[in-house]
Short mmCIF file of C-alpha atoms in Angstrom, two decimals:
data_model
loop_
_atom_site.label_atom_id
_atom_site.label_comp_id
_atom_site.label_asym_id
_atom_site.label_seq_id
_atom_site.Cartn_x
_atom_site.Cartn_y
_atom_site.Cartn_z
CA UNK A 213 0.00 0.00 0.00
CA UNK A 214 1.51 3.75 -1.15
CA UNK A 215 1.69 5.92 2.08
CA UNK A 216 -0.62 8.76 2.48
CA UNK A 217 -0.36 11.95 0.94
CA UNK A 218 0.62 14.99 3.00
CA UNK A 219 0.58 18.88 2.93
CA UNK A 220 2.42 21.16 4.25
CA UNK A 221 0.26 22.85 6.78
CA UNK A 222 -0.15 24.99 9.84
CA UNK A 223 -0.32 22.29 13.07
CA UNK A 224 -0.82 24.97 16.11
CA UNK A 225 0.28 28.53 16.46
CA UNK A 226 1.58 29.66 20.09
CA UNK A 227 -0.91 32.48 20.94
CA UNK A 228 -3.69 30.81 23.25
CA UNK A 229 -5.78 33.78 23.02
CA UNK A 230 -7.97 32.65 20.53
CA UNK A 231 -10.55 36.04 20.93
CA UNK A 232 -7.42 37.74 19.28
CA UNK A 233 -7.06 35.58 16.23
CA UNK A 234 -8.24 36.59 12.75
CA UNK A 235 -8.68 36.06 8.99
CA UNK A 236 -5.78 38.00 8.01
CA UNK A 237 -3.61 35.35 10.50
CA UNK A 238 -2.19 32.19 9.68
CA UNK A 239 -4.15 29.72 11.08
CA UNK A 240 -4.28 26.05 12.50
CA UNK A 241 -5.36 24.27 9.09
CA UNK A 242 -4.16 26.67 6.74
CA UNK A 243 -2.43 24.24 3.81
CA UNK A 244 0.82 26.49 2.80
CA UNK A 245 0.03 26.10 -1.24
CA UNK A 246 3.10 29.03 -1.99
CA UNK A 247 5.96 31.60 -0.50
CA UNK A 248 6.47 34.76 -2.33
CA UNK A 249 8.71 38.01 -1.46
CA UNK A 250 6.20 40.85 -0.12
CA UNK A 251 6.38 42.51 -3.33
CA UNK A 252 5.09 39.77 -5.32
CA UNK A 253 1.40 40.62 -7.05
CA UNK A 254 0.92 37.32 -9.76
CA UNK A 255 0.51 34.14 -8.98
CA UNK A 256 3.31 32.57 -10.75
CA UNK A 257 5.58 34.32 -8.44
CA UNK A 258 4.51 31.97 -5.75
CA UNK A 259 7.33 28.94 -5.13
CA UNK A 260 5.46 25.89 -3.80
CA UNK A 261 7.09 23.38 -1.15
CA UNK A 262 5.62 19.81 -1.08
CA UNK A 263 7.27 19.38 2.52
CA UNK A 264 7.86 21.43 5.65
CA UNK A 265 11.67 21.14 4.97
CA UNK A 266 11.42 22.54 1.41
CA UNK A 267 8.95 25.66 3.14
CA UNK A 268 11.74 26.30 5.76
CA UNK A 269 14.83 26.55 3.04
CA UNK A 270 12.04 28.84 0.67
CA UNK A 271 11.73 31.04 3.40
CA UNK A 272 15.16 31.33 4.77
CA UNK A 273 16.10 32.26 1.02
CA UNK A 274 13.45 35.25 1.25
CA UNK A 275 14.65 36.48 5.00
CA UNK A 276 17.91 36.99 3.08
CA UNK A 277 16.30 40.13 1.62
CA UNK A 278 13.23 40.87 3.51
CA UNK A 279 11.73 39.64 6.61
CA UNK A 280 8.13 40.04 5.11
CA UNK A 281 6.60 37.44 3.02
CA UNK A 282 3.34 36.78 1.16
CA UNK A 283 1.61 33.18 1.87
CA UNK A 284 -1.03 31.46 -0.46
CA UNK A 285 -2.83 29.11 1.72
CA UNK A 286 -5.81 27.17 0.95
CA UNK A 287 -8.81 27.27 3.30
CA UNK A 288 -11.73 25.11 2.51
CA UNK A 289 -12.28 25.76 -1.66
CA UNK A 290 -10.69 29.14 -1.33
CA UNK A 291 -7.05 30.34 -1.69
CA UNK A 292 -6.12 32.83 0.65
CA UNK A 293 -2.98 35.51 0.52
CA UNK A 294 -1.54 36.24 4.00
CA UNK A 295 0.99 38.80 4.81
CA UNK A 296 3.49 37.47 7.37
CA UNK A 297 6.91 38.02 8.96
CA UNK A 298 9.46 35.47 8.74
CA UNK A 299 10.68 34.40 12.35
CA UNK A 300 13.38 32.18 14.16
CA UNK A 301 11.90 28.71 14.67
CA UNK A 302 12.80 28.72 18.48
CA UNK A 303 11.52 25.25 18.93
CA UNK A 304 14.62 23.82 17.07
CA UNK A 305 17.80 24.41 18.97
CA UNK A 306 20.55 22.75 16.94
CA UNK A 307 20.58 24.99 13.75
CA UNK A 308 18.86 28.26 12.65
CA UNK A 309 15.45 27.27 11.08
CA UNK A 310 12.52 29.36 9.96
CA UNK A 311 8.91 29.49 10.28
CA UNK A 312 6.27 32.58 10.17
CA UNK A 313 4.00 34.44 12.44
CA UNK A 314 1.03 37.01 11.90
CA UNK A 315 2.06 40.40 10.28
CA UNK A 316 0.00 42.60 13.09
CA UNK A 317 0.63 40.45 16.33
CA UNK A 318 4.28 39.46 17.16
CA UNK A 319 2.87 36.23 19.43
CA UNK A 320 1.08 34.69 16.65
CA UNK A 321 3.53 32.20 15.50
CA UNK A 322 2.48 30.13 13.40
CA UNK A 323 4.69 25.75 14.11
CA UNK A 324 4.85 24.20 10.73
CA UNK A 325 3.89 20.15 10.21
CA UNK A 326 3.50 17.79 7.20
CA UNK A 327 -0.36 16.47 7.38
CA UNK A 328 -2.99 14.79 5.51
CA UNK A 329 -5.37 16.41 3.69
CA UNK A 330 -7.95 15.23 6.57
CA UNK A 331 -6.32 16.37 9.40
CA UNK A 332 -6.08 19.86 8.10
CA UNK A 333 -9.29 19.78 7.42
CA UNK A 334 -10.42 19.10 10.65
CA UNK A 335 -7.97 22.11 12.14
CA UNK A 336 -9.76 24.38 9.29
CA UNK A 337 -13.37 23.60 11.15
CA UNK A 338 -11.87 24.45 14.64
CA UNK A 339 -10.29 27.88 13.03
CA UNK A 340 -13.63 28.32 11.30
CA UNK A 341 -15.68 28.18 14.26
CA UNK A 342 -13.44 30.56 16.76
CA UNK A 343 -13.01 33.22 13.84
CA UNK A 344 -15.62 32.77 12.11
CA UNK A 345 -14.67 32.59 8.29
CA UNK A 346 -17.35 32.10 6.99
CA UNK A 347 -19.89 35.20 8.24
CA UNK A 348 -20.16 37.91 5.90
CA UNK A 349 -22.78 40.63 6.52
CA UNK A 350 -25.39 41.31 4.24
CA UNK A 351 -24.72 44.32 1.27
CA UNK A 352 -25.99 47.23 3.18
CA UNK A 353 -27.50 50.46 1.01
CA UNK A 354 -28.31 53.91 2.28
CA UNK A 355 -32.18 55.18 2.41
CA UNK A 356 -33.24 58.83 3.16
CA UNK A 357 -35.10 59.83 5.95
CA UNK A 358 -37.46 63.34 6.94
CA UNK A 359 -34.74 64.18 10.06
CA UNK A 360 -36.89 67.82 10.14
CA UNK A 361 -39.92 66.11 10.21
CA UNK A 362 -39.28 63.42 12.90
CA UNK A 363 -37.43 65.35 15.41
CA UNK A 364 -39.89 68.13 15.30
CA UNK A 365 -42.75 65.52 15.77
CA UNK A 366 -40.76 62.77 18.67
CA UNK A 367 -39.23 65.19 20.52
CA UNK A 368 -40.74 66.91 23.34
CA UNK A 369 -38.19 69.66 22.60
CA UNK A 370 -36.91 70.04 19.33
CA UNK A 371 -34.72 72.63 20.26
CA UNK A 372 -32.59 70.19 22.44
CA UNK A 373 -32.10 66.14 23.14
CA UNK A 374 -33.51 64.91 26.32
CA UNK A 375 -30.40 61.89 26.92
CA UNK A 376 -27.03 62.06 26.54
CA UNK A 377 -24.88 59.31 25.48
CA UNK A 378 -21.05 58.48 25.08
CA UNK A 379 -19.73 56.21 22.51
CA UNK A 380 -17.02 53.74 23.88
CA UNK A 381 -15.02 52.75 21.07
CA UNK A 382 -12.60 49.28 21.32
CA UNK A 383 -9.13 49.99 21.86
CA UNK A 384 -6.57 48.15 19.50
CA UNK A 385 -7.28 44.41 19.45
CA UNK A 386 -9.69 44.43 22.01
CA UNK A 387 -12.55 42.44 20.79
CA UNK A 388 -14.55 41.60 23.89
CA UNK A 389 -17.21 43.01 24.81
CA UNK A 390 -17.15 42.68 28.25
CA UNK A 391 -13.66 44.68 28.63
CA UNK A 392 -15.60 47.80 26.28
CA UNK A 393 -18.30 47.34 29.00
CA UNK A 394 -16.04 47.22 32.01
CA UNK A 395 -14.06 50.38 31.10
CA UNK A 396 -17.59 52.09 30.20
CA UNK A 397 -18.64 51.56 33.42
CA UNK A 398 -15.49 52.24 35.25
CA UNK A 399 -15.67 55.86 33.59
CA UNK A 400 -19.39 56.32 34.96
CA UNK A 401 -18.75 55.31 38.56
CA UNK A 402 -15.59 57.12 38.34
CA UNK A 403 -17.94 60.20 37.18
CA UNK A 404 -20.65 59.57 39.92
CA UNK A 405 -18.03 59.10 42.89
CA UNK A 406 -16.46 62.48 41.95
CA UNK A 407 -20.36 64.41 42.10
CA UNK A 408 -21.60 64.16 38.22
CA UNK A 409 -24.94 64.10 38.79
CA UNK A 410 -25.32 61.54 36.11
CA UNK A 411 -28.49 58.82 35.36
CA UNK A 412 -27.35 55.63 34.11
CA UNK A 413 -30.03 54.65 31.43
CA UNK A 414 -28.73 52.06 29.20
CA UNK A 415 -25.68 50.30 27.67
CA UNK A 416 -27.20 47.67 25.02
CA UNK A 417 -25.42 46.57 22.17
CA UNK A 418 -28.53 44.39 20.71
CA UNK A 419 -31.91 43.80 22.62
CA UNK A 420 -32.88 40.17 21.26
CA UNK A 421 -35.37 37.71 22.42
CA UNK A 422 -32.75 35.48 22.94
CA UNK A 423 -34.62 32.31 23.83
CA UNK A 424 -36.56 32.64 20.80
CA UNK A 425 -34.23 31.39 17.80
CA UNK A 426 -37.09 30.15 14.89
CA UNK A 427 -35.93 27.44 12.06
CA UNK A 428 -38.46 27.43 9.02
CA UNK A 429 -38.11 24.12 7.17
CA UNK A 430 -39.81 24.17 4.13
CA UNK A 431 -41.83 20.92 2.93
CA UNK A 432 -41.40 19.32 -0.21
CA UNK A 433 -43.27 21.41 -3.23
CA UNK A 434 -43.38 25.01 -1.13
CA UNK A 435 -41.82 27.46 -3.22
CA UNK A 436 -41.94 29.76 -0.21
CA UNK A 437 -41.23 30.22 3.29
CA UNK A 438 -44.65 31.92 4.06
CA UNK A 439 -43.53 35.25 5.50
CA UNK A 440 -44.37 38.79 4.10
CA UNK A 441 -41.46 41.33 5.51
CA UNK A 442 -41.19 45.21 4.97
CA UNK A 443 -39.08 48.07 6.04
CA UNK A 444 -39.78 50.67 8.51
CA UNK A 445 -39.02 54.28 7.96
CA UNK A 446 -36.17 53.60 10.61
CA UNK A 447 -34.54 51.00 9.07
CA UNK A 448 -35.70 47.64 10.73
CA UNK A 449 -37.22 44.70 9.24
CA UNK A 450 -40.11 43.41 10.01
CA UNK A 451 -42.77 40.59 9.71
CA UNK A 452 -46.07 41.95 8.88
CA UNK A 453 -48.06 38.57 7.31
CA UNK A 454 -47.61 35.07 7.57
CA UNK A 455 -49.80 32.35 5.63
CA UNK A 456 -51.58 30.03 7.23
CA UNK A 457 -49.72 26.16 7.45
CA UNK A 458 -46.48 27.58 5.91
CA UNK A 459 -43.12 26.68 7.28
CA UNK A 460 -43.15 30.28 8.99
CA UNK A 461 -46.70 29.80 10.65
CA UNK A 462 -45.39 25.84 11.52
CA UNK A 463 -42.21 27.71 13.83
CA UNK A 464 -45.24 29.68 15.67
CA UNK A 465 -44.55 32.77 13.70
CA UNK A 466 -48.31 33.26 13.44
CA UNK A 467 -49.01 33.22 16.90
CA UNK A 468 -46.26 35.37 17.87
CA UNK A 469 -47.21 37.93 15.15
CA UNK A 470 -50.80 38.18 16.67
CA UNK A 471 -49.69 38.51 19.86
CA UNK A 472 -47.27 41.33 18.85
CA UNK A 473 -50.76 43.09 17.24
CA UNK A 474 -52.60 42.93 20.03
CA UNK A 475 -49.85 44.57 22.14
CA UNK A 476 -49.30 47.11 19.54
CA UNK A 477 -45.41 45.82 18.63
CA UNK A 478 -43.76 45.31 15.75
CA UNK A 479 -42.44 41.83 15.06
CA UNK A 480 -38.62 43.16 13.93
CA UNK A 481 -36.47 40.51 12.60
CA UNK A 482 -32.97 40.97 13.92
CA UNK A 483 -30.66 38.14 12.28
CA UNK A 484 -31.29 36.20 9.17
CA UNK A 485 -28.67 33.01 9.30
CA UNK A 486 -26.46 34.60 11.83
CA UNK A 487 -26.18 38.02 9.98
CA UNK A 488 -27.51 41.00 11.21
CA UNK A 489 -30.23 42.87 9.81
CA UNK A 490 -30.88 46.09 11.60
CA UNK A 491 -29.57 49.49 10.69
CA UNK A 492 -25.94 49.87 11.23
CA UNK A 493 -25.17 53.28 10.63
CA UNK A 494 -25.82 56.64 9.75
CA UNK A 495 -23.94 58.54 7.80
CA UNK A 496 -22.93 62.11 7.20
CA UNK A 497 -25.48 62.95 4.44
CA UNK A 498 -28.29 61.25 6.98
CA UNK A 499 -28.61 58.55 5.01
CA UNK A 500 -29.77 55.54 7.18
CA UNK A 501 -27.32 51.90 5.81
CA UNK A 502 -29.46 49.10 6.17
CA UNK A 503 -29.32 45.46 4.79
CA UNK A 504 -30.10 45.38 0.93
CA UNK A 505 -33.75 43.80 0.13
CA UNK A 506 -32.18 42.02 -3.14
CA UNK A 507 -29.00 40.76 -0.53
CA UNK A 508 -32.12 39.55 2.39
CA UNK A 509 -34.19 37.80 -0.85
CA UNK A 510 -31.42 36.10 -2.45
CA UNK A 511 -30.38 34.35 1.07
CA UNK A 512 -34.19 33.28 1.05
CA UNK A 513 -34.90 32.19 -2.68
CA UNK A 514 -31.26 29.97 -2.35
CA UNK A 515 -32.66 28.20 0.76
CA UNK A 516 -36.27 27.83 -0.32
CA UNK A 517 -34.58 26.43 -4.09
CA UNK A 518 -32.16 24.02 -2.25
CA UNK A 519 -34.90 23.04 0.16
CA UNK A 520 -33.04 24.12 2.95
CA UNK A 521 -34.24 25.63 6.12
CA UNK A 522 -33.44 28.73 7.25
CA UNK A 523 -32.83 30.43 11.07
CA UNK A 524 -33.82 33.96 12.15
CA UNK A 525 -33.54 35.63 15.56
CA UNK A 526 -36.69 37.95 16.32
CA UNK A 527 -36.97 41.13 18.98
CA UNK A 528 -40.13 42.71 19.92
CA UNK A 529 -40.19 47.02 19.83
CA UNK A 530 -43.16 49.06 20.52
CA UNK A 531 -45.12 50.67 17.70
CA UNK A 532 -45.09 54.34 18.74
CA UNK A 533 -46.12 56.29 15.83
CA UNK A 534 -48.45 58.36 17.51
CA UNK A 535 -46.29 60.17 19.95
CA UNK A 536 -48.31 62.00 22.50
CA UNK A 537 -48.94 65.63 22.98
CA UNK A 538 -46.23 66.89 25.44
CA UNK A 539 -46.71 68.55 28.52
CA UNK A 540 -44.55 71.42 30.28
CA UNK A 541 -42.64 69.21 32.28
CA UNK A 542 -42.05 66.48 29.30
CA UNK A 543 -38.33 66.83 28.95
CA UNK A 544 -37.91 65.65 33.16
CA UNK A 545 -40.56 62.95 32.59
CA UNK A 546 -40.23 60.83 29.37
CA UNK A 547 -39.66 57.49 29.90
CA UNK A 548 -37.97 54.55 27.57
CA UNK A 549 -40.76 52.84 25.10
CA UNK A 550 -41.61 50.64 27.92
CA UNK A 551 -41.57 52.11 31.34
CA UNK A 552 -45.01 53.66 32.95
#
């Protein structure tokens, strides 16, 4: 019997925090396909090892002139190009080898190892999962909105905001959001202690019905998932019909969308396979940038052709679009959508 094919591959790299890994890193799984100086822009500049020994010689050749180099690895069906820094291999002890860590973090280093196809494989699903590859946000789109109009008709005074707020933003690879929240509200008891008569309110970064997560599985012949959606003026997506004994009335999205009418809600859909789809920003010219309709109906139509199901996350806002009348004392006295 002929021995098994190998690769060479990516086996580990040394930094354990994981929250700090990304695309742009070498990671455990990535299949090594080329080496190229920094410089290099076509693919035929690439030089391909078949063995880790051949990749440490290739890249002890380009640390001659550069200590930059440009990796094609393969992830999954797609080739990926990595910037990275050629660095000592300071598990070998006996003679000067090489090996290559992450261009933006000097502790992700990557250790080099001939594999099989399947084992990198399986290393590619465990990178997948704590980076999250695959996840691409839907196309987003800017839509126009009557500022004049709404301020002058939601705010008690229109001449002035009734909150404050303060916009914490990450500091350089800090991608938890528990340390954001921590130094947020270190800064506000720090305020309080000192005598800012401040009013904590809020700090939300998504307000989800979290233990309502809906799958609609379609059954054979249903050319549709059996939910009507639109767009508010604000930017949120919503459910506003579902057909009777479709997949989206079989997950109980018919009773929750006539309980949300008799309490006067809207029934917003907040995540459509993982991916967001409320507003995300607005920008200078007041344009609101929400999720494109054609991006949402294409996700939908693929699923409902391939007869897959699909998952979507749903929150619950009140339907205020009758604000009403303010009194004198309205700016002291307004209260979130739901407190009374």
């Amino acid at each position: 019997m002929g021995s098994v094919p190998t690769v060479v591959c990516v086996r580990e790299v040394k930094q354990e925090d994981v929250q700090e890994w990304d695309d742009s890193m070498p990671l455990p799984g990535d299949i090594i396909e080329g080496v190229a100086q920094d410089n290099a822009d076509e693919d035929d500049t690439f030089v391909s090892a078949k063995a880790r020994s051949e990749l440490i010689l290739l890249l002890g050749k380009i640390n001659r002139v550069s200590e930059h180099v440009l990796l094609k690895v393969r992830r999954g069906d797609s080739a990926v190009k990595l910037r990275a820094c050629i660095v000592a291999d300071r598990n070998v002890k006996m003679q000067k080898k090489f090996t290559v860590r992450a261009a933006s973090d000097e502790r992700h280093v990557a250790v080099l190892g001939d594999m099989t196809f399947e084992a990198c494989f399986e290393l590619q699903e465990m990178s997948r999962r704590i980076v999250n590859l695959d996840f691409k946000g839907f196309r987003t789109k800017g839509i126009p909105y009557d500022w004049k109009l709404k301020v002058g008709s939601f705010l008690p005074d229109h001449r002035s905001t009734v909150v404050g707020s303060i916009l914490f933003m990450p500091r350089a690879k800090e991608r938890i959001t528990e340390l954001l929240i921590s130094r947020a509200m270190a800064w506000f008891s720090a305020a309080i202690s000192s005598g800012i008569p401040l009013v904590f309110v809020n700090i939300q970064t998504e307000q989800i019905i979290s233990s309502i997560s809906f799958q609609l599985f379609p059954e054979p012949g249903e050319s549709r998932f059996g939910m009507d959606i639109k767009r508010t003026e604000e930017g949120f997506i919503c459910v506003y019909s579902v057909t009777e004994d479709s997949a989206a009335d079989r997950a109980g999205l018919g009773d929750l969308l006539d309980q949300a009418n008799r309490t006067h809600h809207l029934l917003v859909i907040s995540r459509l396979q993982g991916k967001s789809l409320k507003p995300s920003i607005v920008d200078s010219e007041g344009l609101i940038h929400c999720c494109d309709n054609a991006d949402i109906k294409e996700t939908v139509s693929s699923a409902i052709e391939k007869s897959e199901s699909i998952q979507i996350h749903i929150m619950s806002w009140p339907n205020q679009t009758v604000p009403a009348a303010p009194s004198s004392s309205a700016a002291a006295t307004l209260q979130p959508p739901n407190g009374k």
